[in-house]
Amino acid sequence: MKWFAAAAAALALFAAGCGREDEVEQAPSVRASTIVSPETRVDTVPEEEPALARSQWRAANDQARSVAGNLRVSLAGNRGGPVIFAFANGVTVRAQPYSVVPSDSRSGVGGQSFAAVMGGDPRVDAWLYRVLDENVTRSAVRGGLCGEDPTRHMAVSEFVDGSGRWVFKIAAFKGESEPPSGRDVQNCGAYAYTAQ
């Protein structure tokens, strides 16, 4: 009798366990009401907003070496506020960003793109700045970024070039109209830098 009671208890326990497994297998699959899909956009060229990740730049073309010198870029306050471009040869520009456009879009200079004007990559963005003030000291023997004329606007890109180096490209404009308006946009120089 003890043997029968033990067998019955084991059979009941086994049946209870099987019932739970059936419940688990038959449980309806619950799907979340919010489906999150991963962002699949991948930048073809690594790029950064100027003055956020790197601040020290070495002059890499003749224009940058002879007119402006090495460069230090920094935020004047919070992100979205003015950016300070301090050039070693005695030129300091404080500029306010006003737009971000693809570098392959027209700059307003003779039908050229921003990439062509800066000598940059057409696959990255160009950050457009309105110059708030340009301080030119006596040590800047060739004047400011636009020589004796005040620099009014700048286009800037920071990205990794074909050789794998971080580069910083600047185009300076002396016209009154904001690029890419196409009216009175006068390019006065392209400045190339590499990360230090």
Coordinates of N, CA, C and O in Angstrom, one line a residue:
M1 N 0.8 -1.2 0.0 CA 0.0 0.0 0.0 C 0.9 1.3 0.0 O 0.5 2.2 -0.7
K2 N 2.0 1.2 0.8 CA 2.9 2.4 0.8 C 3.5 2.6 -0.6 O 3.7 3.7 -1.0
W3 N 3.8 1.4 -1.2 CA 4.4 1.5 -2.5 C 3.4 2.1 -3.5 O 3.8 3.0 -4.3
F4 N 2.1 1.8 -3.4 CA 1.1 2.3 -4.3 C 0.9 3.8 -4.0 O 0.8 4.6 -5.0
A5 N 0.9 4.2 -2.8 CA 0.7 5.6 -2.4 C 1.9 6.5 -3.0 O 1.7 7.6 -3.5
A6 N 3.1 5.9 -2.8 CA 4.3 6.6 -3.3 C 4.3 6.8 -4.8 O 4.6 7.8 -5.4
A7 N 3.9 5.7 -5.5 CA 3.8 5.7 -7.0 C 2.7 6.7 -7.4 O 2.9 7.5 -8.4
A8 N 1.6 6.8 -6.7 CA 0.5 7.7 -7.1 C 1.0 9.1 -6.9 O 0.7 10.0 -7.7
A9 N 1.7 9.4 -5.8 CA 2.2 10.7 -5.5 C 3.2 11.2 -6.6 O 3.2 12.3 -7.1
A10 N 4.1 10.2 -7.0 CA 5.0 10.5 -8.1 C 4.3 10.8 -9.4 O 4.7 11.7 -10.1
L11 N 3.3 10.0 -9.7 CA 2.5 10.2 -10.9 C 1.8 11.5 -10.9 O 1.8 12.3 -11.9
A12 N 1.3 11.9 -9.8 CA 0.6 13.2 -9.6 C 1.6 14.4 -9.8 O 1.3 15.4 -10.5
L13 N 2.8 14.2 -9.2 CA 3.8 15.3 -9.3 C 4.3 15.4 -10.8 O 4.4 16.5 -11.3
F14 N 4.4 14.3 -11.4 CA 4.8 14.3 -12.8 C 3.8 14.9 -13.7 O 4.1 15.7 -14.6
A15 N 2.5 14.6 -13.5 CA 1.4 15.2 -14.2 C 1.3 16.7 -14.0 O 1.1 17.4 -14.9
A16 N 1.6 17.1 -12.8 CA 1.5 18.5 -12.5 C 2.6 19.3 -13.2 O 2.5 20.4 -13.8
G17 N 3.8 18.6 -13.3 CA 5.0 19.2 -14.0 C 4.7 19.3 -15.5 O 5.0 20.3 -16.1
C18 N 4.1 18.2 -16.0 CA 3.8 18.2 -17.4 C 2.8 19.3 -17.8 O 2.8 19.9 -18.8
G19 N 1.8 19.5 -16.9 CA 0.8 20.5 -17.1 C 1.4 21.9 -17.2 O 1.1 22.7 -18.0
R20 N 2.4 22.1 -16.4 CA 3.1 23.4 -16.4 C 3.8 23.6 -17.7 O 3.9 24.7 -18.2
E21 N 4.5 22.6 -18.1 CA 5.3 22.7 -19.4 C 4.3 22.9 -20.5 O 4.7 23.7 -21.4
D22 N 3.2 22.3 -20.5 CA 2.2 22.5 -21.6 C 1.7 24.0 -21.6 O 1.6 24.6 -22.6
E23 N 1.5 24.5 -20.3 CA 1.1 25.9 -20.2 C 2.2 26.8 -20.8 O 1.9 27.8 -21.4
V24 N 3.4 26.5 -20.5 CA 4.5 27.4 -20.9 C 4.6 27.3 -22.5 O 4.8 28.3 -23.1
E25 N 4.5 26.1 -23.0 CA 4.6 26.0 -24.5 C 3.4 26.6 -25.2 O 3.5 27.1 -26.3
Q26 N 2.3 26.6 -24.5 CA 1.1 27.1 -25.2 C 0.8 28.6 -24.9 O -0.1 29.2 -25.3
A27 N 1.7 29.2 -24.0 CA 1.5 30.6 -23.7 C 1.6 31.4 -25.0 O 2.5 31.2 -25.8
P28 N 0.7 32.4 -25.2 CA 0.7 33.2 -26.4 C 2.0 34.1 -26.4 O 2.4 34.5 -25.4
S29 N 2.5 34.3 -27.6 CA 3.7 35.1 -27.7 C 3.2 36.6 -27.6 O 2.2 37.0 -28.3
V30 N 3.8 37.3 -26.7 CA 3.4 38.7 -26.5 C 4.4 39.6 -27.2 O 5.6 39.5 -27.1
R31 N 3.9 40.5 -28.0 CA 4.7 41.4 -28.8 C 4.5 42.8 -28.3 O 3.4 43.3 -28.0
A32 N 5.6 43.5 -28.1 CA 5.6 44.8 -27.6 C 4.9 45.7 -28.6 O 5.0 45.6 -29.8
S33 N 4.2 46.7 -28.1 CA 3.4 47.6 -28.9 C 4.4 48.6 -29.6 O 4.1 49.1 -30.7
T34 N 5.5 48.9 -29.0 CA 6.5 49.8 -29.6 C 7.6 48.9 -30.2 O 8.3 48.2 -29.5
I35 N 7.8 49.1 -31.5 CA 8.9 48.4 -32.1 C 10.0 49.4 -32.4 O 9.8 50.4 -33.1
V36 N 11.2 49.1 -32.0 CA 12.3 50.0 -32.2 C 13.2 49.4 -33.2 O 13.7 48.2 -33.1
S37 N 13.5 50.1 -34.3 CA 14.4 49.6 -35.3 C 15.7 50.3 -35.2 O 15.7 51.5 -34.9
P38 N 16.8 49.7 -35.4 CA 18.1 50.3 -35.3 C 18.3 51.3 -36.5 O 17.7 51.2 -37.5
E39 N 19.1 52.3 -36.2 CA 19.4 53.3 -37.2 C 20.5 52.7 -38.1 O 21.5 52.2 -37.6
T40 N 20.2 52.6 -39.4 CA 21.1 51.9 -40.3 C 22.0 52.9 -41.1 O 22.8 52.4 -41.9
R41 N 21.8 54.2 -40.9 CA 22.6 55.1 -41.7 C 24.0 55.1 -41.1 O 24.2 55.2 -39.9
V42 N 24.9 54.9 -42.0 CA 26.4 54.9 -41.6 C 27.0 56.0 -42.4 O 26.9 56.1 -43.7
D43 N 27.8 56.9 -41.7 CA 28.5 57.9 -42.4 C 29.6 57.3 -43.3 O 30.3 56.5 -42.9
T44 N 29.6 57.7 -44.6 CA 30.6 57.2 -45.5 C 32.0 57.7 -45.1 O 33.0 57.1 -45.4
V45 N 32.0 58.9 -44.6 CA 33.3 59.6 -44.2 C 33.1 60.1 -42.7 O 32.2 60.8 -42.5
P46 N 33.9 59.6 -41.8 CA 33.8 60.1 -40.4 C 34.0 61.6 -40.4 O 34.9 62.2 -41.0
E47 N 33.1 62.3 -39.7 CA 33.2 63.8 -39.6 C 32.7 64.2 -38.3 O 32.1 63.5 -37.5
E48 N 33.0 65.5 -37.9 CA 32.7 66.0 -36.6 C 32.2 67.5 -36.8 O 32.6 68.1 -37.7
E49 N 31.4 67.9 -35.8 CA 31.1 69.3 -35.7 C 32.4 70.1 -35.3 O 33.0 69.6 -34.3
P50 N 32.7 71.1 -35.9 CA 34.0 71.9 -35.6 C 34.0 72.3 -34.1 O 32.9 72.7 -33.5
A51 N 35.1 72.2 -33.5 CA 35.4 72.7 -32.1 C 34.9 71.7 -31.0 O 35.0 72.1 -29.8
L52 N 34.3 70.6 -31.3 CA 33.8 69.7 -30.3 C 34.9 68.6 -29.9 O 35.1 68.4 -28.7
A53 N 35.4 67.9 -30.9 CA 36.3 66.8 -30.5 C 37.8 67.2 -30.6 O 38.5 66.7 -29.7
R54 N 38.2 68.0 -31.5 CA 39.6 68.4 -31.6 C 39.7 69.9 -31.6 O 38.8 70.6 -32.2
S55 N 40.8 70.4 -31.1 CA 41.0 71.9 -31.0 C 42.3 72.3 -31.6 O 42.4 73.5 -32.1
Q56 N 43.3 71.5 -31.7 CA 44.6 71.9 -32.2 C 44.8 71.5 -33.7 O 44.7 70.3 -33.9
W57 N 45.2 72.4 -34.5 CA 45.3 72.1 -36.0 C 46.6 72.7 -36.5 O 47.0 73.8 -36.1
R58 N 47.3 71.9 -37.3 CA 48.6 72.4 -38.0 C 48.3 72.8 -39.4 O 47.6 72.1 -40.2
A59 N 48.8 73.9 -39.8 CA 48.6 74.4 -41.2 C 49.2 73.4 -42.2 O 50.3 72.9 -42.0
A60 N 48.4 73.2 -43.2 CA 48.7 72.1 -44.2 C 48.8 72.6 -45.6 O 49.3 71.8 -46.5
N61 N 48.4 73.8 -45.9 CA 48.6 74.3 -47.3 C 49.3 75.7 -47.2 O 49.5 76.3 -46.1
D62 N 49.8 76.2 -48.4 CA 50.6 77.4 -48.4 C 49.8 78.6 -47.8 O 50.3 79.4 -47.1
Q63 N 48.5 78.7 -48.2 CA 47.6 79.8 -47.7 C 47.6 79.8 -46.2 O 47.7 80.8 -45.6
A64 N 47.3 78.6 -45.6 CA 47.2 78.5 -44.2 C 48.6 78.9 -43.5 O 48.6 79.6 -42.5
R65 N 49.7 78.4 -44.0 CA 51.0 78.7 -43.4 C 51.4 80.1 -43.5 O 51.8 80.7 -42.6
S66 N 51.2 80.7 -44.7 CA 51.6 82.1 -44.9 C 50.7 83.2 -44.3 O 51.2 84.2 -43.9
V67 N 49.4 83.0 -44.4 CA 48.5 84.0 -43.9 C 48.1 83.8 -42.4 O 48.1 84.7 -41.6
A68 N 47.7 82.6 -42.1 CA 47.1 82.4 -40.8 C 47.9 81.6 -39.8 O 47.9 81.9 -38.6
G69 N 48.7 80.6 -40.2 CA 49.4 79.8 -39.2 C 48.6 78.7 -38.6 O 47.4 78.5 -39.0
N70 N 49.2 78.0 -37.7 CA 48.5 77.0 -37.0 C 47.2 77.5 -36.3 O 47.1 78.7 -36.1
L71 N 46.3 76.6 -36.0 CA 45.0 77.0 -35.5 C 44.5 76.3 -34.2 O 44.8 75.1 -34.1
R72 N 43.9 77.1 -33.4 CA 43.2 76.5 -32.2 C 41.7 76.9 -32.3 O 41.4 78.1 -32.4
V73 N 40.8 75.9 -32.2 CA 39.4 76.2 -32.3 C 38.7 75.8 -31.0 O 39.0 74.8 -30.4
S74 N 37.8 76.7 -30.5 CA 37.1 76.4 -29.3 C 35.8 77.1 -29.3 O 35.5 78.0 -30.0
L75 N 34.9 76.5 -28.4 CA 33.6 77.1 -28.2 C 33.7 78.3 -27.3 O 34.4 78.2 -26.3
A76 N 33.0 79.4 -27.6 CA 33.0 80.5 -26.7 C 32.1 80.3 -25.5 O 32.3 81.0 -24.5
G77 N 31.2 79.4 -25.6 CA 30.3 79.1 -24.5 C 29.7 77.8 -24.7 O 30.4 76.8 -24.8
N78 N 28.4 77.7 -24.9 CA 27.7 76.4 -25.1 C 27.7 76.1 -26.6 O 27.8 76.9 -27.5
R79 N 27.5 74.8 -26.8 CA 27.3 74.3 -28.2 C 26.2 75.0 -28.9 O 25.1 75.3 -28.3
G80 N 26.4 75.4 -30.1 CA 25.5 76.2 -30.9 C 25.7 77.7 -30.8 O 25.2 78.5 -31.5
G81 N 26.6 78.1 -29.9 CA 27.0 79.5 -29.7 C 28.2 79.8 -30.5 O 28.7 79.0 -31.4
P82 N 28.8 81.0 -30.3 CA 30.0 81.4 -31.1 C 31.2 80.4 -30.9 O 31.3 79.8 -29.9
V83 N 32.0 80.3 -32.0 CA 33.2 79.5 -32.1 C 34.3 80.5 -32.3 O 34.2 81.4 -33.1
I84 N 35.4 80.2 -31.5 CA 36.6 81.1 -31.7 C 37.7 80.3 -32.5 O 38.0 79.2 -32.2
F85 N 38.1 81.0 -33.6 CA 39.2 80.5 -34.4 C 40.4 81.3 -34.1 O 40.5 82.5 -34.6
A86 N 41.4 80.8 -33.4 CA 42.6 81.6 -33.0 C 43.8 81.1 -33.9 O 44.2 80.0 -33.7
F87 N 44.2 81.9 -34.8 CA 45.3 81.6 -35.7 C 46.6 82.1 -35.1 O 46.7 83.2 -34.6
A88 N 47.7 81.3 -35.3 CA 49.0 81.6 -34.7 C 49.6 82.9 -35.2 O 50.4 83.5 -34.5
N89 N 49.3 83.3 -36.4 CA 49.9 84.4 -37.0 C 49.3 85.8 -36.6 O 49.6 86.8 -37.2
G90 N 48.4 85.7 -35.7 CA 47.8 87.0 -35.1 C 46.4 87.3 -35.6 O 46.0 88.5 -35.5
V91 N 45.7 86.3 -36.1 CA 44.3 86.6 -36.5 C 43.4 85.7 -35.6 O 43.6 84.6 -35.4
T92 N 42.3 86.4 -35.0 CA 41.4 85.7 -34.2 C 40.0 86.0 -34.7 O 39.6 87.2 -34.9
V93 N 39.2 85.0 -35.0 CA 37.8 85.2 -35.6 C 36.8 84.6 -34.6 O 37.0 83.5 -34.1
R94 N 35.8 85.4 -34.2 CA 34.7 84.9 -33.4 C 33.5 84.8 -34.4 O 33.1 85.8 -35.0
A95 N 32.9 83.6 -34.6 CA 31.9 83.4 -35.6 C 30.7 82.6 -35.0 O 30.9 81.7 -34.2
Q96 N 29.6 82.9 -35.5 CA 28.3 82.2 -35.1 C 27.8 81.3 -36.2 O 27.6 81.7 -37.3
P97 N 27.6 80.0 -35.9 CA 27.1 79.1 -36.9 C 25.7 79.5 -37.2 O 24.9 79.8 -36.4
Y98 N 25.3 79.4 -38.5 CA 23.9 79.7 -38.9 C 23.3 78.6 -39.8 O 22.1 78.6 -40.0
S99 N 24.1 77.7 -40.3 CA 23.5 76.6 -41.1 C 24.5 75.5 -41.3 O 25.8 75.7 -41.1
V100 N 24.0 74.3 -41.6 CA 24.8 73.1 -41.9 C 24.3 72.6 -43.3 O 23.1 72.3 -43.3
V101 N 25.1 72.5 -44.3 CA 24.7 72.0 -45.6 C 25.6 70.9 -46.1 O 26.8 70.9 -45.7
P102 N 25.1 70.1 -47.0 CA 26.0 69.1 -47.6 C 27.1 69.9 -48.4 O 26.9 70.9 -49.1
S103 N 28.4 69.4 -48.3 CA 29.5 70.1 -49.0 C 29.3 70.0 -50.5 O 30.0 70.8 -51.2
D104 N 28.5 69.1 -51.1 CA 28.4 69.1 -52.5 C 27.3 70.1 -53.0 O 27.0 70.2 -54.2
S105 N 26.7 70.8 -52.1 CA 25.7 71.9 -52.5 C 26.5 73.1 -53.0 O 27.6 73.4 -52.6
R106 N 25.8 73.9 -53.8 CA 26.4 75.1 -54.4 C 26.7 76.2 -53.3 O 25.9 76.4 -52.4
S107 N 27.9 76.8 -53.4 CA 28.4 77.7 -52.4 C 27.9 79.2 -52.8 O 28.0 80.0 -51.9
G108 N 27.6 79.4 -54.0 CA 27.3 80.8 -54.5 C 28.5 81.4 -55.1 O 28.5 82.6 -55.5
V109 N 29.6 80.7 -55.2 CA 30.9 81.2 -55.9 C 31.0 80.5 -57.2 O 31.4 79.4 -57.3
G110 N 30.6 81.2 -58.3 CA 30.7 80.7 -59.6 C 30.2 79.3 -59.9 O 30.8 78.6 -60.7
G111 N 29.2 78.9 -59.3 CA 28.6 77.6 -59.5 C 29.3 76.4 -58.8 O 29.0 75.3 -59.0
Q112 N 30.4 76.8 -58.0 CA 31.1 75.7 -57.3 C 30.5 75.3 -56.1 O 29.8 76.0 -55.4
S113 N 30.7 74.0 -55.7 CA 30.2 73.5 -54.4 C 31.1 74.0 -53.3 O 32.2 74.5 -53.5
F114 N 30.6 73.8 -52.1 CA 31.4 74.1 -50.9 C 32.7 73.3 -50.9 O 33.8 73.8 -50.5
A115 N 32.6 72.0 -51.2 CA 33.7 71.1 -51.2 C 34.8 71.6 -52.2 O 36.0 71.6 -51.9
A116 N 34.4 72.1 -53.4 CA 35.3 72.6 -54.3 C 36.0 73.9 -53.8 O 37.2 74.1 -54.0
V117 N 35.2 74.8 -53.2 CA 35.8 76.0 -52.7 C 36.8 75.8 -51.5 O 37.8 76.4 -51.5
M118 N 36.5 74.8 -50.7 CA 37.3 74.5 -49.5 C 38.4 73.5 -49.9 O 39.4 73.4 -49.1
G119 N 38.3 72.8 -51.0 CA 39.3 71.7 -51.2 C 39.0 70.5 -50.3 O 39.9 69.8 -49.9
G120 N 37.7 70.3 -50.1 CA 37.3 69.2 -49.1 C 36.7 68.1 -49.8 O 36.9 67.8 -51.0
D121 N 35.9 67.3 -49.0 CA 35.2 66.1 -49.5 C 33.7 66.4 -49.7 O 33.1 66.9 -48.8
P122 N 33.2 66.1 -50.9 CA 31.8 66.4 -51.2 C 30.8 65.5 -50.4 O 29.6 65.8 -50.3
R123 N 31.3 64.5 -49.7 CA 30.4 63.6 -48.9 C 30.2 64.0 -47.5 O 29.4 63.4 -46.8
V124 N 30.8 65.1 -47.0 CA 30.6 65.6 -45.7 C 29.8 66.8 -45.6 O 29.4 67.4 -46.7
D125 N 29.5 67.3 -44.4 CA 28.8 68.6 -44.3 C 29.7 69.8 -44.2 O 30.9 69.7 -43.8
A126 N 29.2 70.9 -44.6 CA 29.9 72.2 -44.4 C 29.1 73.0 -43.4 O 27.9 73.2 -43.5
W127 N 29.8 73.4 -42.3 CA 29.2 74.3 -41.3 C 29.5 75.7 -41.7 O 30.6 76.1 -42.0
L128 N 28.4 76.5 -41.8 CA 28.5 77.9 -42.2 C 28.4 78.8 -41.1 O 27.6 78.7 -40.2
Y129 N 29.3 79.8 -41.0 CA 29.4 80.7 -39.9 C 29.3 82.2 -40.4 O 29.9 82.5 -41.5
R130 N 28.7 83.0 -39.6 CA 28.7 84.5 -39.8 C 29.8 85.0 -38.9 O 29.7 84.7 -37.7
V131 N 30.7 85.8 -39.4 CA 31.8 86.3 -38.6 C 31.2 87.5 -37.7 O 30.7 88.5 -38.3
L132 N 31.4 87.3 -36.4 CA 30.9 88.4 -35.5 C 32.0 89.5 -35.4 O 31.7 90.7 -35.4
D133 N 33.3 89.0 -35.3 CA 34.4 90.0 -35.3 C 35.7 89.2 -35.6 O 35.8 88.0 -35.4
E134 N 36.6 90.0 -36.3 CA 37.9 89.5 -36.7 C 38.9 90.4 -36.1 O 38.9 91.6 -36.5
N135 N 39.8 89.9 -35.2 CA 40.8 90.7 -34.6 C 42.1 90.4 -35.3 O 42.6 89.3 -35.3
V136 N 42.7 91.4 -36.0 CA 44.0 91.2 -36.7 C 45.0 92.1 -36.0 O 45.0 93.3 -35.9
T137 N 46.1 91.4 -35.5 CA 47.2 92.1 -34.8 C 48.2 92.5 -35.7 O 48.2 92.1 -36.9
R138 N 49.2 93.2 -35.3 CA 50.3 93.7 -36.1 C 51.2 92.5 -36.6 O 51.8 92.6 -37.6
S139 N 51.2 91.4 -35.8 CA 52.0 90.3 -36.3 C 51.4 89.6 -37.5 O 52.1 88.8 -38.1
A140 N 50.1 89.9 -37.8 CA 49.5 89.3 -39.0 C 49.9 90.2 -40.2 O 49.1 91.0 -40.7
V141 N 51.1 90.0 -40.7 CA 51.6 90.9 -41.8 C 50.8 90.8 -43.1 O 50.9 91.8 -43.9
R142 N 50.1 89.7 -43.3 CA 49.3 89.7 -44.6 C 47.8 90.0 -44.3 O 47.0 89.7 -45.2
G143 N 47.5 90.5 -43.2 CA 46.1 90.9 -42.8 C 45.3 89.7 -42.3 O 45.9 88.7 -41.9
G144 N 44.0 89.8 -42.4 CA 43.1 88.7 -41.9 C 43.0 87.6 -43.0 O 43.7 87.6 -43.9
L145 N 41.9 86.8 -42.8 CA 41.7 85.7 -43.7 C 41.4 86.2 -45.1 O 41.6 85.5 -46.1
C146 N 40.9 87.4 -45.2 CA 40.6 88.0 -46.5 C 41.5 89.2 -46.8 O 41.1 90.2 -47.5
G147 N 42.7 89.1 -46.3 CA 43.7 90.2 -46.5 C 43.3 91.5 -45.8 O 43.0 91.4 -44.6
E148 N 43.2 92.6 -46.5 CA 42.8 93.9 -45.9 C 41.3 94.0 -45.7 O 40.9 94.8 -45.0
D149 N 40.5 93.2 -46.4 CA 39.1 93.2 -46.3 C 38.6 92.4 -45.1 O 39.2 91.4 -44.8
P150 N 37.6 92.8 -44.4 CA 37.1 92.0 -43.3 C 36.4 90.7 -43.8 O 35.8 90.7 -44.8
T151 N 36.7 89.6 -43.1 CA 36.1 88.4 -43.3 C 34.6 88.4 -42.8 O 34.4 88.8 -41.7
R152 N 33.7 88.1 -43.7 CA 32.2 88.2 -43.3 C 31.6 86.8 -43.0 O 30.8 86.7 -42.1
H153 N 32.1 85.8 -43.7 CA 31.5 84.4 -43.5 C 32.6 83.4 -43.7 O 33.6 83.7 -44.3
M154 N 32.3 82.2 -43.2 CA 33.2 81.1 -43.3 C 32.4 79.8 -43.5 O 31.3 79.6 -43.0
A155 N 33.0 78.9 -44.3 CA 32.5 77.5 -44.4 C 33.6 76.6 -43.9 O 34.7 76.8 -44.2
V156 N 33.2 75.6 -43.0 CA 34.2 74.8 -42.3 C 33.7 73.3 -42.4 O 32.5 73.0 -42.2
S157 N 34.7 72.4 -42.6 CA 34.4 71.0 -42.5 C 35.6 70.3 -41.8 O 36.7 70.7 -41.9
E158 N 35.2 69.4 -40.9 CA 36.2 68.6 -40.1 C 35.9 67.1 -40.4 O 34.8 66.6 -40.1
F159 N 36.8 66.4 -41.0 CA 36.5 65.0 -41.4 C 37.8 64.2 -41.6 O 38.9 64.8 -41.5
V160 N 37.7 62.9 -41.8 CA 38.9 62.1 -42.1 C 39.1 62.0 -43.6 O 38.1 61.6 -44.3
D161 N 40.3 62.3 -44.0 CA 40.5 62.3 -45.5 C 40.9 60.9 -46.0 O 40.9 60.0 -45.2
G162 N 41.2 60.8 -47.2 CA 41.5 59.5 -47.9 C 42.7 58.8 -47.3 O 42.8 57.6 -47.4
S163 N 43.6 59.6 -46.6 CA 44.8 58.9 -46.0 C 44.6 58.5 -44.6 O 45.5 58.1 -43.9
G164 N 43.4 58.8 -44.1 CA 43.0 58.4 -42.7 C 43.4 59.5 -41.6 O 43.3 59.2 -40.5
R165 N 43.7 60.7 -42.1 CA 44.0 61.8 -41.1 C 42.8 62.7 -40.9 O 42.0 62.9 -41.8
W166 N 42.6 63.2 -39.7 CA 41.6 64.2 -39.4 C 42.1 65.5 -40.1 O 43.2 65.9 -39.8
V167 N 41.2 66.1 -40.9 CA 41.6 67.4 -41.5 C 40.5 68.4 -41.2 O 39.4 68.1 -40.8
F168 N 40.9 69.7 -41.3 CA 40.0 70.8 -41.0 C 40.1 71.8 -42.2 O 41.2 72.2 -42.5
K169 N 39.0 72.0 -42.9 CA 39.1 72.9 -44.1 C 38.2 74.1 -43.9 O 37.1 74.0 -43.3
I170 N 38.7 75.2 -44.3 CA 38.0 76.5 -44.1 C 38.0 77.3 -45.5 O 39.0 77.3 -46.1
A171 N 36.9 77.8 -45.8 CA 36.8 78.8 -46.9 C 36.3 80.1 -46.3 O 35.4 80.1 -45.5
A172 N 37.0 81.2 -46.6 CA 36.7 82.5 -46.1 C 36.0 83.3 -47.2 O 36.4 83.2 -48.4
F173 N 35.0 84.1 -46.8 CA 34.2 84.9 -47.7 C 34.2 86.4 -47.2 O 34.0 86.6 -46.0
K174 N 34.3 87.3 -48.2 CA 34.3 88.7 -47.8 C 33.0 89.5 -48.2 O 32.8 90.6 -47.9
G175 N 32.1 88.8 -48.9 CA 30.9 89.4 -49.4 C 29.9 89.6 -48.3 O 30.0 89.0 -47.2
E176 N 29.0 90.5 -48.4 CA 28.0 90.8 -47.4 C 26.9 89.7 -47.3 O 26.4 89.5 -46.2
S177 N 26.6 89.1 -48.4 CA 25.5 88.0 -48.4 C 26.0 86.7 -47.8 O 27.2 86.4 -48.0
E178 N 25.1 86.0 -47.1 CA 25.5 84.7 -46.5 C 25.6 83.7 -47.6 O 24.6 83.5 -48.4
P179 N 26.7 82.9 -47.7 CA 26.7 81.8 -48.6 C 25.6 80.8 -48.1 O 25.3 80.7 -46.9
P180 N 24.9 80.2 -49.0 CA 25.0 80.0 -50.4 C 24.1 80.9 -51.2 O 23.5 80.5 -52.2
S181 N 23.8 82.1 -50.8 CA 22.8 82.9 -51.4 C 23.1 83.2 -52.9 O 22.2 83.4 -53.7
G182 N 24.3 83.3 -53.3 CA 24.7 83.5 -54.7 C 24.8 85.0 -55.0 O 25.2 85.3 -56.1
R183 N 24.4 85.8 -54.1 CA 24.6 87.3 -54.3 C 25.7 87.8 -53.5 O 25.8 87.7 -52.3
D184 N 26.7 88.4 -54.2 CA 27.8 89.1 -53.5 C 28.6 88.2 -52.6 O 29.1 88.6 -51.6
V185 N 28.7 86.9 -52.9 CA 29.5 85.9 -52.2 C 30.9 85.9 -52.8 O 31.0 85.5 -53.9
Q186 N 31.8 86.4 -52.1 CA 33.2 86.5 -52.6 C 34.2 85.6 -51.8 O 34.5 85.9 -50.7
N187 N 34.6 84.6 -52.5 CA 35.6 83.7 -51.8 C 37.0 84.4 -51.8 O 37.4 84.9 -52.8
C188 N 37.6 84.4 -50.6 CA 38.9 85.0 -50.6 C 40.0 84.1 -50.1 O 41.1 84.6 -49.8
G189 N 39.8 82.8 -50.0 CA 40.8 81.9 -49.6 C 40.3 80.6 -49.0 O 39.3 80.5 -48.4
A190 N 41.1 79.6 -49.2 CA 40.9 78.3 -48.6 C 42.1 77.9 -47.8 O 43.2 78.0 -48.2
Y191 N 41.8 77.4 -46.6 CA 42.8 77.1 -45.6 C 42.6 75.7 -45.2 O 41.5 75.2 -44.8
A192 N 43.7 74.9 -45.2 CA 43.7 73.5 -44.9 C 44.6 73.2 -43.7 O 45.7 73.7 -43.6
Y193 N 44.1 72.3 -42.8 CA 44.8 72.0 -41.6 C 44.7 70.4 -41.4 O 43.8 69.8 -41.8
T194 N 45.7 69.9 -40.6 CA 45.6 68.5 -40.2 C 45.7 68.5 -38.6 O 46.2 69.5 -38.0
A195 N 45.2 67.5 -38.0 CA 45.2 67.4 -36.6 C 46.6 67.2 -36.1 O 47.4 66.6 -36.6
Q196 N 46.9 67.9 -34.9 CA 48.2 67.8 -34.3 C 48.3 66.7 -33.4 O 47.3 66.2 -32.8

